Short mmCIF file of C-alpha atoms in Angstrom, two decimals:
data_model
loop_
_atom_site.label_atom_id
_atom_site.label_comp_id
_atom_site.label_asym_id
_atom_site.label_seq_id
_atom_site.Cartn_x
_atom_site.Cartn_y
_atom_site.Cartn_z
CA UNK A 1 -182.18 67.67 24.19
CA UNK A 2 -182.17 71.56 24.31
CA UNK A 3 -178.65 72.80 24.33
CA UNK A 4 -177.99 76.09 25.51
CA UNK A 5 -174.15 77.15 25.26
CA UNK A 6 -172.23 79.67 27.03
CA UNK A 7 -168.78 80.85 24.87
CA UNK A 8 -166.86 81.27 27.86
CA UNK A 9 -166.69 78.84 31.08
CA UNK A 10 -164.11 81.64 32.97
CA UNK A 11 -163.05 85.08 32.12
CA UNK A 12 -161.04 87.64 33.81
CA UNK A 13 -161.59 91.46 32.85
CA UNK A 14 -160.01 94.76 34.04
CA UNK A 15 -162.37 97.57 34.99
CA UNK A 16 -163.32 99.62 32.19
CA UNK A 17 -162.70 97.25 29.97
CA UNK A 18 -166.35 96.29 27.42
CA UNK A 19 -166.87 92.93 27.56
CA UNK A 20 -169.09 90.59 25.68
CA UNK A 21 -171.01 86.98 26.83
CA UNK A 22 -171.97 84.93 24.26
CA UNK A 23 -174.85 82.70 24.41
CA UNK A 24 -176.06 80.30 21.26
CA UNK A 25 -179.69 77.84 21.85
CA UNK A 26 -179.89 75.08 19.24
CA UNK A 27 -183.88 74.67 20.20
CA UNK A 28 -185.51 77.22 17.92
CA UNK A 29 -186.71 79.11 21.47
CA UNK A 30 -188.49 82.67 21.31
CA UNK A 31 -187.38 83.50 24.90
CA UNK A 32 -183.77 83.89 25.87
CA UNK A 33 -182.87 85.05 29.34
CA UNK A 34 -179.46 86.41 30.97
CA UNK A 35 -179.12 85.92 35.44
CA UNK A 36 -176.77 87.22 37.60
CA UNK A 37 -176.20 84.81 39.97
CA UNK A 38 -174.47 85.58 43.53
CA UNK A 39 -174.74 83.97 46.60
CA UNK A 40 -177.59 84.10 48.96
CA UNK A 41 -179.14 86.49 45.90
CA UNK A 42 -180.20 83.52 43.69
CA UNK A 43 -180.66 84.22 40.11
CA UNK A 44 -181.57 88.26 39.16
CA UNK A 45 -182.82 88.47 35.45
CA UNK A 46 -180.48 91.23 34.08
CA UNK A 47 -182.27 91.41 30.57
CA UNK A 48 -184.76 88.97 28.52
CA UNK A 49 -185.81 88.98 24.68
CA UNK A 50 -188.75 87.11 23.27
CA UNK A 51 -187.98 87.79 20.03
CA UNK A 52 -185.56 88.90 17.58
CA UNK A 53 -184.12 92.81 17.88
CA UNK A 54 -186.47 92.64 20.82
CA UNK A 55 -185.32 93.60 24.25
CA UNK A 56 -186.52 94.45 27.59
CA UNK A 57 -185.05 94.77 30.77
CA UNK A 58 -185.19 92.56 33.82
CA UNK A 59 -184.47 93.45 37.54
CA UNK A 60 -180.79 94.44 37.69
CA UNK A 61 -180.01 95.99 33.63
CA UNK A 62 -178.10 98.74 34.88
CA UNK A 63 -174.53 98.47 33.79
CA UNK A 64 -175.29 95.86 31.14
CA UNK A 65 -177.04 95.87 27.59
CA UNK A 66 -178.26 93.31 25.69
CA UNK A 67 -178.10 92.27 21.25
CA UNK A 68 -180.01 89.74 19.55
CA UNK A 69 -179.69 89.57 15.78
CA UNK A 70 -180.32 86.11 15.39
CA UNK A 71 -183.04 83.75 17.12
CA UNK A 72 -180.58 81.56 18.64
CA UNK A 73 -178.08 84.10 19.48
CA UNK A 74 -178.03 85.96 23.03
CA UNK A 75 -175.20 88.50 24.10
CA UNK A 76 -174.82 90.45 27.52
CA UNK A 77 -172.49 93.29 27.04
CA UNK A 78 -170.46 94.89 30.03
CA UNK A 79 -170.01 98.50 28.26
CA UNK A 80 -167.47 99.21 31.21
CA UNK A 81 -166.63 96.64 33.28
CA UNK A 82 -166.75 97.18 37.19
CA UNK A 83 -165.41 95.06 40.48
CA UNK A 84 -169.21 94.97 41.00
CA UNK A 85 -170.07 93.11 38.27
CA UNK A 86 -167.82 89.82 39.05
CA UNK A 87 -170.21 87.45 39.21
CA UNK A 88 -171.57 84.03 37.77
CA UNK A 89 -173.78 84.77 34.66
CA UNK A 90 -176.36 82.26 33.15
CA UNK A 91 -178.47 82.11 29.78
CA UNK A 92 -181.18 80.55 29.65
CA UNK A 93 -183.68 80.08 26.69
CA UNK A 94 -187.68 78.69 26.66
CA UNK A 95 -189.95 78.55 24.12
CA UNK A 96 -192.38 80.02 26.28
CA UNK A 97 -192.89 82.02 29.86
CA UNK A 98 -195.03 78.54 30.87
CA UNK A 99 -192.55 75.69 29.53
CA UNK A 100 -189.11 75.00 30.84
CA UNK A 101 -186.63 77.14 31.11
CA UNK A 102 -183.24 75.74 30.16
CA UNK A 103 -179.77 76.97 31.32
CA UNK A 104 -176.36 77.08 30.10
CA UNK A 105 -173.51 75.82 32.47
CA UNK A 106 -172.80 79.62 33.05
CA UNK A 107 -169.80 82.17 32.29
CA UNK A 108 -167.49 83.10 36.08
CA UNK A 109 -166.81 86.60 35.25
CA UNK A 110 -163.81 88.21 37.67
CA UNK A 111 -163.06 91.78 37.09
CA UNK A 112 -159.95 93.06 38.71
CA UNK B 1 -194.60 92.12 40.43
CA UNK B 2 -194.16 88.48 41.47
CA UNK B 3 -191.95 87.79 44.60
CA UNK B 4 -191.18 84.16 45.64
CA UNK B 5 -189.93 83.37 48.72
CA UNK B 6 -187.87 79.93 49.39
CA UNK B 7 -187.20 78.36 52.45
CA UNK B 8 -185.21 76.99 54.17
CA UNK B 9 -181.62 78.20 52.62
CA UNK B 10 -179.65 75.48 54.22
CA UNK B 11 -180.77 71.95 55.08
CA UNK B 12 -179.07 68.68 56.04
CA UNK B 13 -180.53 65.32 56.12
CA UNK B 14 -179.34 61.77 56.71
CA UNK B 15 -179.12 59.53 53.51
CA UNK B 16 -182.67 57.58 53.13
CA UNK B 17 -184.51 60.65 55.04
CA UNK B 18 -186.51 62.99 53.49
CA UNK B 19 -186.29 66.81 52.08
CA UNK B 20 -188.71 69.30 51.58
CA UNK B 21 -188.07 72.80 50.47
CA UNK B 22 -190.91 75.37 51.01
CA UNK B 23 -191.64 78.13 48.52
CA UNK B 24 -194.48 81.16 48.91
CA UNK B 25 -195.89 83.29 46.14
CA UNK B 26 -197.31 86.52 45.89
CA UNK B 27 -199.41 86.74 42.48
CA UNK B 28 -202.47 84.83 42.34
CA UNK B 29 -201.76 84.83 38.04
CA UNK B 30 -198.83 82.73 38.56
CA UNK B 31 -199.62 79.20 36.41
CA UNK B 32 -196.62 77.57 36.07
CA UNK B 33 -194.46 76.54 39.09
CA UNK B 34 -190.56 74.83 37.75
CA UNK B 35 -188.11 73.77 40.32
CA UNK B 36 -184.34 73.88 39.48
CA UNK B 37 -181.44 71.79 40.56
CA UNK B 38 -177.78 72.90 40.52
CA UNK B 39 -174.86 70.96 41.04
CA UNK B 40 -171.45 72.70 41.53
CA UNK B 41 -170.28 74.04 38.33
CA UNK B 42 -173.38 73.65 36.36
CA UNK B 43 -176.24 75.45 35.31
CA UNK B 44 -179.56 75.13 37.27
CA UNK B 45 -181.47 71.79 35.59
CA UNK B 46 -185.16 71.47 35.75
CA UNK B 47 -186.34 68.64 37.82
CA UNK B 48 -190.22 68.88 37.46
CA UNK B 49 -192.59 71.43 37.46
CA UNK B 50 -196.26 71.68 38.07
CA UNK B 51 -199.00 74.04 36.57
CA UNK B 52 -201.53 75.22 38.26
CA UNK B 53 -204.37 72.76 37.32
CA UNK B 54 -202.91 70.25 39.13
CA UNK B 55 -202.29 69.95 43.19
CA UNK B 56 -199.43 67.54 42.81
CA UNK B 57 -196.89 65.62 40.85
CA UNK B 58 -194.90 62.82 41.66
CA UNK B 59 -191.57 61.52 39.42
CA UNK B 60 -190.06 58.73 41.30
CA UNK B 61 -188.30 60.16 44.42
CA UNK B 62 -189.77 63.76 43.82
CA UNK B 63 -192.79 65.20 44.36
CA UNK B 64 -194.13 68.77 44.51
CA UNK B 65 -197.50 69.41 45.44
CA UNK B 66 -199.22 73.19 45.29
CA UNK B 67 -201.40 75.23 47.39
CA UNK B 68 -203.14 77.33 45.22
CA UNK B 69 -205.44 79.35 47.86
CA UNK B 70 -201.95 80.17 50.28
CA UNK B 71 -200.19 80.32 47.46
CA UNK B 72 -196.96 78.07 48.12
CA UNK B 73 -195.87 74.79 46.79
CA UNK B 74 -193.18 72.45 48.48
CA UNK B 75 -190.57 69.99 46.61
CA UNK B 76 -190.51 66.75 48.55
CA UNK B 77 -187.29 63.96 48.21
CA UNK B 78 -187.70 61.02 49.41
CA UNK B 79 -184.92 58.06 50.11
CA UNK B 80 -182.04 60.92 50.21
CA UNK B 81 -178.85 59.68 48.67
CA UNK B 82 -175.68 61.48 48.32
CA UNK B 83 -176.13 62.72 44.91
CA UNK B 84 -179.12 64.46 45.58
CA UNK B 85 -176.92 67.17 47.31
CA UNK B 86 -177.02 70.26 45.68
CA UNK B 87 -178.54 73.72 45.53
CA UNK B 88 -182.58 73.48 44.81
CA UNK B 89 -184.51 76.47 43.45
CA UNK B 90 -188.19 77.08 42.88
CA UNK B 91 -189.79 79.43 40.22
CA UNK B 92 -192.75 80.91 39.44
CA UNK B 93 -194.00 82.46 36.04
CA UNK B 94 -197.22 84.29 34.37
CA UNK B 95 -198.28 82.25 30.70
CA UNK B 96 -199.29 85.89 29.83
CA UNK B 97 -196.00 87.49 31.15
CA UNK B 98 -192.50 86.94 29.85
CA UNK B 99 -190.75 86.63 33.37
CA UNK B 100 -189.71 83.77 35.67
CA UNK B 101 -189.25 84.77 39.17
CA UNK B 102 -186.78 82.74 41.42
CA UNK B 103 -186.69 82.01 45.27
CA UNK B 104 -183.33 82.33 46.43
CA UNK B 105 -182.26 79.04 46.65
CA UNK B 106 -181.90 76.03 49.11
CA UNK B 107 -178.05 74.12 49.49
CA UNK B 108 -179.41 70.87 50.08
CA UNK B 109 -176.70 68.39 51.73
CA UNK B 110 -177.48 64.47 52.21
CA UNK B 111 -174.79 63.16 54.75
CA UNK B 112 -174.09 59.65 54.05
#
């Protein structure tokens, strides 16, 4: 089974402060994804990569930036952290934009 | 680009009725059509998914058949049970685009 894993389950960040989500796939995927999720929003694709030092951004990338090094490595970086930015985030990885996506159980980010 | 639509956002059915969740499309290119489920705490889990060559699916309880000339395709649950209560998304994605684009979610509660 695809395993996608999110560092942190709950974190809780002052405003200004950077911040950094980890996310690690153990499938080998080309696509990695990072959603915002907020109620009665759904899930907003912040940033996606399809490939290694490749990025692009999604619907909502202001605020955030993105870094992938490695294939199965995916961070979301919070250069200044804002009360507007608390949140559930997900990663997801697929191998491609017509298979499965598959999440990670998702990081609860509170900024105070 | 793609907007899906997802209706209704809240539903409630007796345990052993049946569910359906409605979604609605906007790009005809759209080829691969994944619905999500989410249970409290988790990350969103694929369920089944249908491409567009086919008009429906079936895997035991669920079903999702699609509409390719209106352009919307419907999750069906049959024989409710309490477990199946949880948030439901649909998705729709491009094979020739990088993107999945997500409805906004239906909290799905089976009252036993």
């Amino acid at each position: 089974d695809v395993k996608v894993t999110q560092s942190s389950r709950y974190l809780v960040k002052r405003t200004g402060e950077k911040v950094f989500l980890e996310c690690v796939q153990d499938m080998d995927h080309e696509n990695m994804f990072w959603y915002r999720q907020d109620p009665g929003l759904g899930l907003r694709l912040i940033y996606f990569s399809y490939d290694v030092k490749m990025k692009e951004k999604g619907d909502i990338p202001e605020g955030y930036s993105v870094s992938r090094e490695k294939k199965e490595r995916f961070s979301l970086i919070l250069e200044s952290a804002s009360t507007n930015q608390t949140s559930m985030y997900l990663c997801a990885s697929s191998q491609r934009t017509d298979s499965p996506l598959h999440f990670g159980n998702g990081t609860r980010l509170t900024v105070t | 680009g793609e907007n899906v639509e997802q209706h209704p956002s809240t539903l409630s059915v007796q345990e052993g009725d049946s569910a359906v969740i409605k979604c609605t499309y906007s790009d005809s290119a759209s080829n691969y059509f994944p619905w999500y489920k989410q249970e409290l705490g988790k990350g969103p889990q694929l369920i089944i998914d249908i491409r567009s060559n086919v008009g429906e699916k079936k895997d035991q309880r669920i079903a999702v058949t699609l509409n390719k000339t209106a352009k919307h395709f419907s999750l069906h649950i049959t024989e409710t049970q309490p477990e199946d209560s949880a948030v439901y998304f649909c998705a729709a994605s491009i094979k020739s685009g990088n993107q999945f684009y997500f409805g906004t979610g239906t909290s799905l509660t089976v009252i036993p």
